[in-house]
Coordinates of N, CA and C in Angstrom, one line a residue:
M1 N 0.8 -1.2 0.0 CA 0.0 0.0 0.0 C 0.9 1.2 0.0
D2 N 0.5 2.2 -0.7 CA 1.2 3.5 -0.8 C 1.2 4.2 0.5
H3 N 2.4 4.7 0.9 CA 2.6 5.3 2.2 C 1.7 6.5 2.5
D4 N 1.5 7.3 1.5 CA 0.6 8.5 1.6 C -0.8 8.1 1.8
L5 N -1.3 7.1 1.0 CA -2.6 6.6 1.1 C -2.8 6.0 2.5
F6 N -1.9 5.2 3.0 CA -2.0 4.6 4.4 C -2.1 5.7 5.4
K7 N -1.3 6.8 5.3 CA -1.3 7.9 6.2 C -2.6 8.6 6.2
E8 N -3.2 8.8 5.0 CA -4.5 9.4 4.9 C -5.6 8.6 5.5
L9 N -5.5 7.3 5.3 CA -6.5 6.4 5.9 C -6.5 6.4 7.5
V10 N -5.3 6.4 8.0 CA -5.1 6.5 9.4 C -5.6 7.8 10.0
Q11 N -5.3 8.9 9.3 CA -5.8 10.2 9.7 C -7.4 10.3 9.7
K12 N -8.0 9.7 8.7 CA -9.5 9.6 8.7 C -10.0 8.8 9.8
E13 N -9.4 7.7 10.1 CA -9.8 6.9 11.2 C -9.7 7.6 12.6
V14 N -8.6 8.3 12.7 CA -8.4 9.1 14.0 C -9.5 10.1 14.1
K15 N -9.8 10.8 13.1 CA -10.9 11.8 13.1 C -12.2 11.2 13.4
R16 N -12.5 10.0 12.9 CA -13.7 9.3 13.1 C -13.8 8.9 14.6
I17 N -12.7 8.4 15.1 CA -12.7 8.0 16.6 C -12.9 9.2 17.4
E18 N -12.2 10.3 17.1 CA -12.3 11.6 17.9 C -13.8 12.1 17.9
A19 N -14.4 12.0 16.8 CA -15.8 12.4 16.7 C -16.7 11.5 17.5
E20 N -16.5 10.2 17.5 CA -17.2 9.3 18.3 C -17.0 9.5 19.8
L21 N -15.8 9.9 20.2 CA -15.5 10.2 21.6 C -16.3 11.4 22.1
I22 N -16.4 12.4 21.2 CA -17.1 13.6 21.5 C -18.6 13.2 21.7
E23 N -19.1 12.4 20.9 CA -20.5 12.0 21.0 C -20.8 11.2 22.3
F24 N -19.8 10.3 22.6 CA -20.0 9.6 23.9 C -20.0 10.5 25.1
A25 N -19.1 11.5 25.1 CA -19.0 12.5 26.2 C -20.3 13.3 26.3
K26 N -20.9 13.7 25.1 CA -22.2 14.4 25.1 C -23.3 13.5 25.7
Y27 N -23.3 12.3 25.3 CA -24.3 11.4 25.8 C -24.2 11.2 27.3
M28 N -23.0 11.1 27.8 CA -22.8 11.0 29.2 C -23.3 12.2 30.0
R29 N -23.0 13.4 29.4 CA -23.5 14.6 30.0 C -25.1 14.6 30.0
E30 N -25.7 14.2 28.9 CA -27.1 14.2 28.9 C -27.7 13.2 29.9
L31 N -27.0 12.2 30.2 CA -27.5 11.2 31.2 C -27.0 11.6 32.6
K32 N -26.3 12.7 32.7 CA -25.8 13.2 34.0 C -24.8 12.2 34.6
V33 N -24.0 11.6 33.8 CA -23.0 10.7 34.2 C -21.6 11.4 34.2
S34 N -20.9 11.4 35.3 CA -19.6 12.1 35.3 C -18.5 11.1 35.0
G35 N -17.5 11.6 34.4 CA -16.4 10.7 34.0 C -15.7 11.2 32.8
E36 N -14.7 10.4 32.3 CA -13.9 10.8 31.2 C -14.1 9.7 30.1
V37 N -14.1 10.1 28.9 CA -14.1 9.1 27.8 C -12.7 9.1 27.2
K38 N -12.1 7.9 27.2 CA -10.7 7.8 26.7 C -10.6 6.8 25.6
S39 N -9.6 7.1 24.7 CA -9.3 6.1 23.7 C -7.8 5.8 23.8
T40 N -7.5 4.5 23.6 CA -6.1 4.2 23.8 C -5.7 3.4 22.6
H41 N -4.4 3.5 22.2 CA -3.9 2.8 21.0 C -2.9 1.8 21.6
A42 N -3.1 0.5 21.3 CA -2.2 -0.5 21.8 C -2.2 -1.7 20.9
H43 N -1.1 -2.5 20.9 CA -1.1 -3.7 20.0 C -2.2 -4.7 20.4
K44 N -2.4 -4.8 21.8 CA -3.4 -5.7 22.3 C -4.4 -4.8 23.0
P45 N -5.6 -4.6 22.5 CA -6.6 -3.6 23.1 C -6.9 -3.8 24.5
G46 N -7.1 -5.1 25.0 CA -7.3 -5.3 26.4 C -6.2 -4.8 27.3
E47 N -5.0 -5.1 26.9 CA -3.9 -4.6 27.7 C -3.8 -3.0 27.7
G48 N -4.2 -2.4 26.5 CA -4.2 -1.0 26.5 C -5.2 -0.4 27.4
V49 N -6.4 -1.0 27.5 CA -7.5 -0.5 28.4 C -7.0 -0.6 29.8
I50 N -6.4 -1.8 30.2 CA -6.0 -2.0 31.6 C -4.9 -1.0 31.9
S51 N -3.9 -0.8 31.0 CA -2.8 0.1 31.3 C -3.4 1.6 31.5
T52 N -4.3 2.0 30.6 CA -4.9 3.3 30.7 C -5.7 3.5 32.0
A53 N -6.5 2.5 32.3 CA -7.3 2.5 33.6 C -6.4 2.6 34.8
D54 N -5.3 1.8 34.8 CA -4.4 1.9 36.0 C -3.7 3.2 36.0
K55 N -3.2 3.8 34.9 CA -2.6 5.0 34.9 C -3.5 6.2 35.3
E56 N -4.8 6.1 34.9 CA -5.7 7.1 35.3 C -6.4 6.9 36.6
K57 N -6.1 5.8 37.3 CA -6.7 5.4 38.5 C -8.2 5.4 38.4
A58 N -8.7 4.7 37.4 CA -10.1 4.6 37.1 C -10.9 3.9 38.2
S59 N -12.1 4.4 38.4 CA -12.9 3.7 39.5 C -13.9 2.8 38.8
L60 N -14.0 2.8 37.5 CA -14.9 2.0 36.7 C -14.5 2.0 35.3
I61 N -14.5 0.8 34.7 CA -14.3 0.6 33.2 C -15.6 0.2 32.6
I62 N -16.0 0.9 31.6 CA -17.2 0.6 30.8 C -16.7 0.2 29.4
T63 N -17.1 -1.0 29.0 CA -16.6 -1.5 27.7 C -17.8 -2.2 27.0
G64 N -17.6 -2.4 25.7 CA -18.6 -3.1 24.9 C -18.2 -4.5 24.7
S65 N -19.2 -5.3 24.1 CA -18.9 -6.7 23.8 C -19.5 -6.9 22.4
R66 N -18.7 -7.6 21.6 CA -19.2 -8.0 20.3 C -20.1 -9.2 20.3
G67 N -20.1 -9.9 21.4 CA -21.0 -11.1 21.5 C -20.5 -12.3 20.8
L68 N -19.1 -12.5 20.8 CA -18.6 -13.6 20.2 C -19.1 -14.9 20.9
G69 N -19.3 -15.9 20.1 CA -19.6 -17.2 20.7 C -18.4 -17.8 21.4
K70 N -18.6 -18.9 22.1 CA -17.6 -19.6 22.9 C -16.4 -20.0 22.0
I71 N -16.7 -20.6 20.8 CA -15.7 -21.1 19.9 C -14.9 -19.9 19.4
R72 N -15.5 -18.9 18.8 CA -14.8 -17.7 18.3 C -14.0 -17.1 19.4
R73 N -14.5 -16.9 20.6 CA -13.8 -16.3 21.7 C -12.6 -17.1 22.0
T74 N -12.7 -18.4 22.0 CA -11.5 -19.3 22.3 C -10.4 -19.0 21.3
F75 N -10.7 -18.9 20.0 CA -9.7 -18.7 19.0 C -9.2 -17.3 18.8
L76 N -10.2 -16.3 18.9 CA -9.9 -14.9 18.7 C -9.5 -14.2 19.9
G77 N -10.0 -14.7 21.1 CA -9.8 -13.9 22.3 C -10.9 -12.9 22.4
S78 N -11.1 -12.4 23.6 CA -12.1 -11.4 23.9 C -11.5 -10.3 24.7
C79 N -11.6 -9.1 24.1 CA -11.1 -7.9 24.8 C -11.8 -7.7 26.1
S80 N -13.2 -7.8 26.1 CA -13.9 -7.6 27.3 C -13.6 -8.7 28.4
D81 N -13.4 -9.9 27.9 CA -13.0 -11.0 28.8 C -11.7 -10.7 29.5
Y82 N -10.7 -10.2 28.7 CA -9.4 -9.9 29.2 C -9.5 -8.7 30.3
I83 N -10.3 -7.7 29.9 CA -10.5 -6.6 30.9 C -11.1 -7.1 32.2
L84 N -12.2 -7.9 32.1 CA -12.8 -8.5 33.3 C -11.8 -9.2 34.2
H85 N -10.9 -9.9 33.6 CA -10.0 -10.7 34.4 C -8.7 -10.0 34.9
H86 N -8.5 -8.8 34.3 CA -7.2 -8.1 34.7 C -7.4 -6.7 35.3
A87 N -8.7 -6.2 35.4 CA -8.9 -4.9 35.9 C -8.8 -4.9 37.4
S88 N -8.3 -3.7 37.9 CA -8.2 -3.5 39.3 C -9.3 -2.7 39.9
C89 N -10.3 -2.5 39.0 CA -11.5 -1.8 39.4 C -12.7 -2.5 38.8
P90 N -14.0 -2.1 39.2 CA -15.1 -2.8 38.6 C -15.2 -2.5 37.1
V91 N -15.9 -3.5 36.4 CA -16.0 -3.4 35.0 C -17.5 -3.6 34.6
L92 N -18.0 -2.8 33.7 CA -19.3 -2.9 33.2 C -19.2 -3.2 31.7
V93 N -19.7 -4.4 31.3 CA -19.7 -4.8 29.9 C -21.1 -4.6 29.4
C94 N -21.1 -3.7 28.4 CA -22.4 -3.4 27.7 C -22.6 -4.2 26.4
T95 N -23.7 -4.8 26.3 CA -24.1 -5.5 25.1 C -25.3 -4.9 24.4
G96 N -25.5 -5.2 23.2 CA -26.7 -4.7 22.6 C -26.5 -4.6 21.1
E97 N -27.6 -4.4 20.4 CA -27.5 -4.4 18.9 C -27.5 -3.0 18.4
H98 N -27.7 -2.0 19.2 CA -27.8 -0.6 18.7 C -26.5 0.2 19.1
H99 N -26.0 0.9 18.1 CA -24.9 1.8 18.4 C -25.3 3.1 18.9
L100 N -24.4 3.9 19.5 CA -24.8 5.2 20.0 C -25.4 6.1 18.9
T101 N -24.9 6.0 17.7 CA -25.3 6.9 16.7 C -26.8 6.6 16.3
E102 N -27.3 5.4 16.7 CA -28.7 5.1 16.3 C -29.7 5.4 17.4
K103 N -29.3 6.1 18.5 CA -30.2 6.4 19.6 C -31.3 7.3 19.2

C-alpha cells in the first residue's frame, strides 16, 4: 500500500474516533454521568485498556462486547473478557445491537 494513502486512511480513522468520543461524552452529560471518555492505542486492546485504567486510577471501566460465541472467543480472544480478568476496578460490559449513533 502506498505510504501516503496509508497515512491518509489513518488520519481519517483518527478523526472518526475523535468524533465518536465527543458523541460519547455528550451522551454521558445528557445522562448526567460524570467521568472521562478515553481512547487508547495498543497492540493488544485489552492490555491498552488496563494500562490506561491503571494510569488514570479509574474507578470503573465501561466496555462493549461484540458477543462472540464460545468457539470464536476461544480462537480470537475477547477484549472484554481480558478486561474483566485483569482490571483492578469494577468493569461494566455493555451488550446490545444498537450503536450510540442510532439512539
